[in-house]
């Protein structure tokens, strides 16, 4: 299904189904009021060589946009943000600022609270959205080149914006019915509401990005796109969540964290049962556990085979889950799922460390946790195997390493010069802002490469020798 530019500017209206769920997911960091935003912006020291900017993967000029808030120039502030990060609104909400810009703020050196950069960025971006003003950029003069972007998440969106600003046609292909990838379907509603993700994409679509929804790109489709487009960007993120590999895993009531989060965000899941177990200890697992609490579960356990000190979730996410009432079971792993058609128990084994340092379940030391729902969140697999099956029509195949696409770090180009890539399918799963930085770099890289190709094709036969 192709959605043209004019139709695409109302994605936001398709978020109405999530209003009821959104009401139960009060935002973690509410918006700043006008006076509070100005006061906070005036606290900033507007540092030269600001560490907050250096640590941001997209290098948003933090002192510049904050200074503009202080002087009342909100439009200029939003423009400064968007210049560096076209998804500045979603990053303001979804970024782990505690370990990025706010973590690097010089205020820490003076034992003062860091500047609330994330909330100030959101303040500027919300003001732009509320104003109804158009995106402060126009598409570049048409170059005649066309790029197909696989996946509609942050990497592809950022790449498409850079291409459009340079006059390159950008068409996004995504298997889902709405754009945004993880921004729309995978980030907890209390951090980034689905409606906000769509509202941001409506603004970006003003650049003339086109969307093909519900379009699965497999090896055959990719070969078709390769034949029709001048370059391709691979931004399809990761695939499904790993399986537990235990008996009973296919019973009703066993799901994975991404489906669970996407389900309540898109309005197909309205409530959680009383007893929920979440398996894993990453940030996605925390999001799923917190969501289960907000959806009405009375007893939510997180289950992890190691200890709290080894969990991959950020410390502030862990604290957030503890405050929400989530309980943690450390040093245990699932060895079976009990039930007839529907799950009613999760069999867990205590872990022991073997001589070689590996972990193994202690023989005979298992116990049963009564549950009504199991949410698996033990990491995602890559989804790049179709690239291996792709007929190499135009040079080398796209090179993979351990399932991840290998790119040139400067341009995002892969081993096949016509293909570029970025985001989770390259880095294995990092933050939204990392995907945006990858997409931005690849968009610039693709436009430069296409310009070179056009120049080559315009040279007269014989090239320089013709003038000899
Ligand atoms: Fe402002 Fe802190 Fe950045 Fe300095 S480091 S510019 S004080 S936000």
Coordinates of C-alpha atoms and ligand atoms in Angstrom, one line a residue:
X1 CA 0.0 0.0 0.0
X2 CA 1.6 3.3 -1.1
X3 CA 0.8 6.4 0.9
X4 CA 1.6 9.6 -0.9
X5 CA 2.8 12.8 0.7
X6 CA -0.6 14.4 1.0
X7 CA -2.2 11.4 2.6
X8 CA 0.7 10.8 4.9
X9 CA 0.3 14.0 6.8
X10 CA -2.4 12.5 9.0
X11 CA -0.7 9.6 10.6
X12 CA -1.5 11.3 13.9
X13 CA -5.2 10.9 13.4
X14 CA -4.7 7.1 13.2
X15 CA -3.5 7.0 16.8
X16 CA -7.0 7.6 18.3
X17 CA -7.4 3.9 19.2
X18 CA -4.7 4.2 21.7
X19 CA -6.2 7.1 23.7
X20 CA -7.8 4.8 26.3
X21 CA -4.5 3.0 27.0
X22 CA -2.5 6.2 26.9
X23 CA -4.7 7.5 29.7
X24 CA -3.3 4.8 32.0
X25 CA 0.3 5.5 31.0
X26 CA 1.0 8.9 32.5
X27 CA 4.3 10.2 31.2
X28 CA 7.4 9.5 33.1
X29 CA 8.7 13.0 32.7
X30 CA 5.9 15.5 32.2
X31 CA 6.2 18.5 30.0
X32 CA 7.8 21.7 31.5
X33 CA 5.6 24.7 31.9
X34 CA 6.7 27.9 30.1
X35 CA 8.1 29.7 33.2
X36 CA 9.9 26.5 34.4
X37 CA 11.4 26.0 31.0
X38 CA 12.7 29.6 30.8
X39 CA 14.1 29.4 34.4
X40 CA 15.8 26.1 33.6
X41 CA 17.3 27.4 30.4
X42 CA 18.8 30.3 32.2
X43 CA 20.6 28.0 34.5
X44 CA 22.7 26.6 31.6
X45 CA 26.3 27.9 31.4
X46 CA 26.2 27.8 27.5
X47 CA 29.6 26.0 27.6
X48 CA 32.2 26.4 24.9
X49 CA 33.0 22.9 23.5
X50 CA 30.0 21.7 25.4
X51 CA 30.4 18.1 26.6
X52 CA 26.6 17.6 26.4
X53 CA 26.8 18.2 22.6
X54 CA 30.0 16.1 22.2
X55 CA 28.4 13.1 23.8
X56 CA 25.2 13.2 21.7
X57 CA 25.4 10.8 18.8
X58 CA 23.7 13.4 16.5
X59 CA 25.6 16.3 18.1
X60 CA 22.6 18.5 18.8
X61 CA 24.0 22.0 19.7
X62 CA 22.6 21.9 23.2
X63 CA 23.8 25.4 24.5
X64 CA 22.5 27.0 21.2
X65 CA 19.0 25.6 21.5
X66 CA 18.8 26.2 25.2
X67 CA 19.9 29.8 24.8
X68 CA 17.2 30.3 22.3
X69 CA 14.6 29.1 24.8
X70 CA 16.0 31.6 27.3
X71 CA 15.6 34.4 24.7
X72 CA 12.0 33.3 23.8
X73 CA 13.0 32.2 20.3
X74 CA 11.3 28.8 20.3
X75 CA 11.1 28.5 16.6
X76 CA 14.9 29.0 16.3
X77 CA 15.4 26.6 19.1
X78 CA 13.4 23.8 17.4
X79 CA 15.3 24.6 14.1
X80 CA 18.7 24.2 15.9
X81 CA 17.5 20.8 17.2
X82 CA 16.1 19.6 13.9
X83 CA 19.2 20.7 12.0
X84 CA 21.2 18.0 13.9
X85 CA 18.4 15.5 14.7
X86 CA 15.2 15.4 12.5
X87 CA 13.7 13.1 15.2
X88 CA 14.5 15.6 18.0
X89 CA 11.0 15.3 19.4
X90 CA 11.1 11.5 20.0
X91 CA 14.7 11.6 21.1
X92 CA 13.8 14.2 23.7
X93 CA 11.4 11.6 25.3
X94 CA 13.1 8.3 24.5
X95 CA 16.8 9.1 25.0
X96 CA 18.5 7.8 28.2
X97 CA 19.6 11.4 28.9
X98 CA 21.0 10.3 32.3
X99 CA 23.8 8.5 30.6
X100 CA 24.1 10.8 27.6
X101 CA 23.8 14.6 27.5
X102 CA 22.7 15.1 31.1
X103 CA 25.2 12.6 32.3
X104 CA 27.9 14.8 30.7
X105 CA 26.6 18.1 31.9
X106 CA 29.3 20.2 33.7
X107 CA 26.9 20.9 36.5
X108 CA 27.9 17.5 38.0
X109 CA 31.3 19.0 38.6
X110 CA 29.8 21.7 40.8
X111 CA 27.6 19.2 42.7
X112 CA 24.5 20.7 41.1
X113 CA 21.6 19.2 39.3
X114 CA 22.4 18.7 35.6
X115 CA 20.4 20.9 33.2
X116 CA 17.2 19.1 32.2
X117 CA 18.3 18.9 28.5
X118 CA 15.7 16.3 27.5
X119 CA 12.8 18.2 28.9
X120 CA 14.0 21.5 27.4
X121 CA 14.4 19.8 24.0
X122 CA 10.9 18.4 24.3
X123 CA 9.6 21.9 25.3
X124 CA 11.0 23.4 22.1
X125 CA 9.8 20.6 19.9
X126 CA 6.3 20.6 21.5
X127 CA 6.1 24.3 20.8
X128 CA 6.8 23.7 17.1
X129 CA 4.2 21.0 16.9
X130 CA 1.6 23.1 18.7
X131 CA 2.2 26.1 16.5
X132 CA 1.1 24.2 13.4
X133 CA 4.1 25.7 11.6
X134 CA 5.6 23.6 8.8
X135 CA 9.0 21.9 9.1
X136 CA 11.6 24.7 8.8
X137 CA 13.3 22.9 5.8
X138 CA 12.3 22.4 2.2
X139 CA 13.2 19.6 -0.1
X140 CA 16.3 20.2 -2.3
X141 CA 16.1 20.7 -6.1
X142 CA 15.2 17.4 -7.7
X143 CA 18.3 15.4 -8.8
X144 CA 16.3 12.7 -10.5
X145 CA 17.7 10.0 -8.2
X146 CA 15.6 7.5 -6.2
X147 CA 16.4 5.6 -3.1
X148 CA 14.4 2.7 -1.5
X149 CA 14.7 2.5 2.3
X150 CA 13.9 -0.9 3.9
X151 CA 12.2 -0.5 7.3
X152 CA 10.3 2.5 8.6
X153 CA 12.1 3.1 11.9
X154 CA 14.3 6.0 13.1
X155 CA 17.3 5.1 10.9
X156 CA 15.3 5.1 7.7
X157 CA 13.3 8.2 8.7
X158 CA 16.5 10.1 9.4
X159 CA 18.1 8.9 6.2
X160 CA 15.0 9.8 4.2
X161 CA 15.0 13.4 5.6
X162 CA 18.7 13.9 4.6
X163 CA 18.0 12.5 1.1
X164 CA 15.0 14.8 0.6
X165 CA 16.9 17.9 1.7
X166 CA 19.4 17.0 -1.0
X167 CA 16.8 16.5 -3.8
X168 CA 16.8 12.7 -3.8
X169 CA 13.5 10.9 -3.9
X170 CA 13.0 8.7 -0.8
X171 CA 10.5 5.8 -0.6
X172 CA 10.2 3.8 2.7
X173 CA 9.0 0.1 2.6
X174 CA 7.7 -1.3 5.9
X175 CA 5.9 -4.5 6.9
X176 CA 3.7 -2.7 9.4
X177 CA 0.6 -0.5 8.8
X178 CA 2.1 2.6 10.4
X179 CA 5.6 4.2 10.2
X180 CA 8.1 4.7 13.0
X181 CA 9.3 1.2 13.8
X182 CA 10.3 0.9 17.4
X183 CA 9.4 4.6 18.0
X184 CA 5.8 3.8 17.2
X185 CA 5.5 0.2 18.4
X186 CA 8.3 -0.6 20.7
X187 CA 9.0 2.2 23.2
X188 CA 7.0 2.2 26.4
X189 CA 4.0 4.5 26.1
X190 CA 4.9 6.4 29.3
X191 CA 8.2 7.4 27.6
X192 CA 7.1 8.0 23.9
X193 CA 3.4 7.8 23.2
X194 CA 2.4 6.3 19.9
X195 CA 0.6 9.5 18.9
X196 CA 3.7 11.6 19.5
X197 CA 5.7 9.3 17.2
X198 CA 3.2 9.7 14.4
X199 CA 2.9 13.4 14.9
X200 CA 6.6 13.8 14.4
X201 CA 6.5 11.7 11.2
X202 CA 3.6 13.8 9.9
X203 CA 6.0 16.8 10.1
X204 CA 8.9 14.9 8.5
X205 CA 6.6 13.7 5.7
X206 CA 6.2 17.3 4.6
X207 CA 9.6 16.8 2.9
X208 CA 7.9 14.5 0.4
X209 CA 9.0 11.1 1.9
X210 CA 6.7 8.3 0.5
X211 CA 5.7 5.2 2.4
X212 CA 4.8 1.7 1.2
X213 CA 3.1 0.0 4.2
X214 CA 2.4 -3.7 4.8
X215 CA 5.1 -4.5 2.3
X216 CA 7.4 -7.4 3.3
X217 CA 10.9 -7.1 1.8
X218 CA 12.4 -10.6 1.2
X219 CA 15.2 -11.6 -1.1
X220 CA 12.9 -11.5 -4.2
X221 CA 11.4 -8.1 -3.4
X222 CA 14.9 -6.7 -2.6
X223 CA 16.1 -7.8 -6.0
X224 CA 13.1 -6.1 -7.6
X225 CA 13.9 -2.9 -5.7
X226 CA 17.6 -3.1 -6.6
X227 CA 16.6 -3.1 -10.3
X228 CA 14.3 -0.1 -9.9
X229 CA 16.1 2.3 -7.6
X230 CA 19.5 4.0 -7.8
X231 CA 20.5 3.1 -4.2
X232 CA 19.1 1.2 -1.2
X233 CA 19.2 1.8 2.5
X234 CA 18.9 -1.1 4.9
X235 CA 17.3 0.1 8.1
X236 CA 15.1 -2.9 9.1
X237 CA 16.3 -3.1 12.7
X238 CA 16.3 -6.5 14.3
X239 CA 14.1 -9.5 14.0
X240 CA 12.1 -11.5 16.6
X241 CA 13.0 -12.1 20.2
X242 CA 15.0 -15.2 21.0
X243 CA 13.1 -18.3 22.2
X244 CA 13.4 -19.8 25.6
X245 CA 13.9 -23.3 24.3
X246 CA 11.9 -25.0 27.0
X247 CA 8.9 -27.3 27.1
X248 CA 5.5 -25.5 27.1
X249 CA 6.8 -22.4 25.4
X250 CA 4.1 -22.5 22.8
X251 CA 1.2 -22.5 25.3
X252 CA -1.3 -19.7 25.3
X253 CA -0.2 -17.0 27.6
X254 CA 3.5 -17.0 26.5
X255 CA 4.4 -14.0 24.5
X256 CA 7.4 -11.8 23.8
X257 CA 8.1 -8.3 25.0
X258 CA 7.9 -6.6 21.6
X259 CA 4.5 -8.1 20.8
X260 CA 3.3 -7.2 24.3
X261 CA 4.4 -3.6 24.1
X262 CA 3.2 -3.2 20.5
X263 CA -0.1 -4.8 21.5
X264 CA -1.0 -2.4 24.2
X265 CA 0.4 0.6 22.3
X266 CA -1.7 -0.1 19.2
X267 CA -4.8 -0.9 21.3
X268 CA -5.1 -4.7 20.8
X269 CA -4.1 -5.4 24.4
X270 CA -6.2 -3.6 27.0
X271 CA -5.3 -5.4 30.3
X272 CA -2.8 -7.8 31.8
X273 CA -3.8 -10.8 34.0
X274 CA -3.0 -10.8 37.7
X275 CA 0.3 -12.7 37.7
X276 CA 3.0 -11.9 35.2
X277 CA 6.6 -13.1 34.8
X278 CA 9.0 -11.2 32.6
X279 CA 12.1 -13.1 31.6
X280 CA 15.2 -11.0 31.0
X281 CA 16.8 -8.0 32.6
X282 CA 17.3 -5.4 29.8
X283 CA 15.6 -2.1 29.2
X284 CA 12.9 -3.8 27.1
X285 CA 12.2 -6.3 29.9
X286 CA 11.8 -3.4 32.3
X287 CA 9.4 -1.6 29.9
X288 CA 7.3 -4.8 29.7
X289 CA 7.2 -5.3 33.4
X290 CA 6.2 -1.7 34.1
X291 CA 3.5 -2.0 31.4
X292 CA 2.1 -5.1 33.0
X293 CA 1.8 -3.2 36.3
X294 CA 0.0 -0.3 34.5
X295 CA -2.3 -2.7 32.7
X296 CA -3.6 -4.1 36.0
X297 CA -1.3 -7.0 37.0
X298 CA -1.1 -7.3 40.8
X299 CA 2.1 -9.4 40.9
X300 CA 4.9 -8.9 38.4
X301 CA 8.2 -10.7 38.7
X302 CA 11.3 -10.2 36.6
X303 CA 13.4 -13.4 36.2
X304 CA 17.1 -13.2 35.5
X305 CA 19.8 -15.9 35.5
X306 CA 22.4 -13.6 36.9
X307 CA 22.5 -10.9 39.6
X308 CA 21.4 -7.3 39.7
X309 CA 24.9 -6.1 39.1
X310 CA 25.0 -7.9 35.8
X311 CA 21.7 -6.8 34.4
X312 CA 21.9 -4.8 31.1
X313 CA 19.1 -2.4 32.0
X314 CA 20.2 1.1 33.1
X315 CA 20.2 1.7 36.8
X316 CA 17.5 4.3 36.6
X317 CA 15.3 1.9 34.7
X318 CA 15.8 -0.7 37.5
X319 CA 14.9 1.9 40.1
X320 CA 11.8 2.8 38.1
X321 CA 10.6 -0.8 38.0
X322 CA 11.3 -1.3 41.8
X323 CA 9.3 1.8 42.5
X324 CA 6.4 0.5 40.4
X325 CA 6.3 -2.6 42.6
X326 CA 8.0 -5.1 40.3
X327 CA 9.7 -7.9 42.2
X328 CA 13.0 -9.5 41.0
X329 CA 14.1 -13.1 41.1
X330 CA 17.9 -13.2 40.6
X331 CA 20.1 -16.2 39.7
X332 CA 17.2 -18.4 38.4
X333 CA 16.4 -19.5 34.9
X334 CA 13.3 -21.0 33.3
X335 CA 13.4 -24.7 32.6
X336 CA 9.8 -25.3 31.8
X337 CA 6.3 -23.8 31.2
X338 CA 3.4 -25.6 32.9
X339 CA -0.2 -25.6 31.7
X340 CA -2.6 -27.6 29.5
X341 CA -3.7 -25.1 26.9
X342 CA -3.0 -22.0 28.8
X343 CA 0.1 -21.3 31.0
X344 CA -0.4 -21.5 34.8
X345 CA 3.2 -21.9 36.0
X346 CA 6.8 -21.1 35.2
X347 CA 9.3 -23.7 36.4
X348 CA 12.5 -22.1 37.5
X349 CA 15.9 -23.5 38.5
X350 CA 18.5 -22.0 40.8
X351 CA 21.8 -21.3 39.0
X352 CA 25.3 -22.2 39.9
X353 CA 28.7 -21.1 38.5
X354 CA 30.7 -23.9 37.0
X355 CA 34.5 -24.2 37.2
X356 CA 35.0 -22.7 33.7
X357 CA 32.9 -19.6 34.8
X358 CA 29.8 -20.6 32.9
X359 CA 26.3 -20.8 34.5
X360 CA 24.2 -23.9 34.8
X361 CA 21.0 -24.9 36.6
X362 CA 21.6 -26.7 39.9
X363 CA 20.4 -30.2 39.4
X364 CA 17.1 -31.0 41.3
X365 CA 16.7 -27.4 42.6
X366 CA 13.7 -26.1 40.8
X367 CA 10.5 -24.4 42.0
X368 CA 7.2 -23.3 40.4
X369 CA 6.1 -19.7 40.1
X370 CA 2.3 -19.4 39.5
X371 CA 1.7 -17.1 36.5
X372 CA -1.0 -16.2 34.0
X373 CA 1.2 -14.5 31.5
X374 CA 4.9 -15.0 30.6
X375 CA 6.7 -12.2 28.6
X376 CA 10.0 -13.2 27.1
X377 CA 12.6 -10.4 26.7
X378 CA 15.9 -12.2 26.3
X379 CA 17.3 -10.2 23.3
X380 CA 16.5 -10.0 19.7
X381 CA 18.0 -11.9 16.8
X382 CA 19.2 -10.2 13.6
X383 CA 17.0 -10.3 10.5
X384 CA 19.5 -10.2 7.7
X385 CA 19.5 -13.8 6.4
X386 CA 17.5 -12.8 3.3
X387 CA 20.6 -10.7 2.2
X388 CA 22.5 -14.0 1.8
X389 CA 19.8 -15.3 -0.4
X390 CA 19.8 -12.2 -2.6
X391 CA 21.0 -12.6 -6.1
X392 CA 24.1 -10.4 -6.5
X393 CA 23.0 -8.5 -9.6
X394 CA 25.2 -5.5 -9.2
X395 CA 28.5 -6.5 -7.7
X396 CA 29.3 -8.0 -4.3
X397 CA 26.8 -9.2 -1.8
X398 CA 26.2 -7.2 1.3
X399 CA 28.8 -8.4 3.8
X400 CA 27.6 -9.6 7.2
X401 CA 29.5 -10.4 10.4
X402 CA 27.7 -12.4 13.0
X403 CA 24.4 -11.5 11.3
X404 CA 25.1 -7.7 11.4
X405 CA 25.7 -5.6 8.3
X406 CA 29.2 -4.3 7.9
X407 CA 29.4 -0.7 6.8
X408 CA 32.0 2.1 6.2
X409 CA 31.7 4.2 9.4
X410 CA 32.0 7.4 7.5
X411 CA 29.3 6.9 4.8
X412 CA 27.2 4.0 5.9
X413 CA 28.1 2.2 2.6
X414 CA 28.2 -1.6 2.6
X415 CA 30.4 -4.0 0.6
X416 CA 28.0 -3.6 -2.3
X417 CA 28.3 0.1 -3.3
X418 CA 24.6 0.4 -4.1
X419 CA 23.6 -0.6 -0.6
X420 CA 23.9 1.5 2.6
X421 CA 22.8 0.6 6.1
X422 CA 22.3 1.9 9.6
X423 CA 20.6 1.4 12.9
X424 CA 20.0 -1.8 14.8
X425 CA 20.8 -4.2 11.9
X426 CA 24.3 -2.7 12.0
X427 CA 24.9 -2.0 15.7
X428 CA 23.0 -5.0 17.1
X429 CA 20.5 -2.8 19.0
X430 CA 21.3 0.5 20.6
X431 CA 19.4 3.7 21.3
X432 CA 17.0 5.6 19.0
X433 CA 19.5 8.4 18.8
X434 CA 22.2 6.1 17.6
X435 CA 19.9 4.9 14.8
X436 CA 19.1 8.5 13.9
X437 CA 22.9 9.3 13.7
X438 CA 23.4 6.3 11.5
X439 CA 20.5 7.2 9.2
X440 CA 21.7 10.8 9.0
X441 CA 25.3 9.8 8.1
X442 CA 24.0 7.3 5.5
X443 CA 21.6 9.9 3.9
X444 CA 24.5 12.3 3.4
X445 CA 26.7 9.4 2.1
X446 CA 24.1 8.1 -0.3
X447 CA 23.5 11.6 -1.7
X448 CA 27.2 12.1 -2.3
X449 CA 27.6 8.7 -3.9
X450 CA 24.7 9.3 -6.2
X451 CA 26.1 12.7 -7.2
X452 CA 29.3 11.0 -8.1
X453 CA 27.5 8.4 -10.1
X454 CA 25.5 11.1 -12.0
X455 CA 28.7 12.9 -12.7
X456 CA 30.4 9.7 -14.1
X457 CA 27.4 9.0 -16.4
X458 CA 27.5 12.5 -17.8
X459 CA 31.2 12.3 -18.8
X460 CA 31.7 11.9 -22.6
X461 CA 33.0 8.5 -23.9
X462 CA 36.7 8.4 -23.5
X463 CA 36.7 10.8 -20.6
X464 CA 39.8 13.0 -20.3
X465 CA 41.5 11.3 -23.2
X466 CA 39.0 12.7 -25.6
X467 CA 40.7 16.1 -25.1
X468 CA 44.2 14.8 -25.5
Ligands
LIG1 FE1 24.5 23.7 29.6 FE2 25.3 21.6 31.0 FE3 25.6 21.6 28.3 FE4 27.1 23.2 29.8 S1 27.2 21.0 29.8 S2 26.1 23.8 27.9 S3 25.7 23.7 31.5 S4 23.7 21.7 29.4

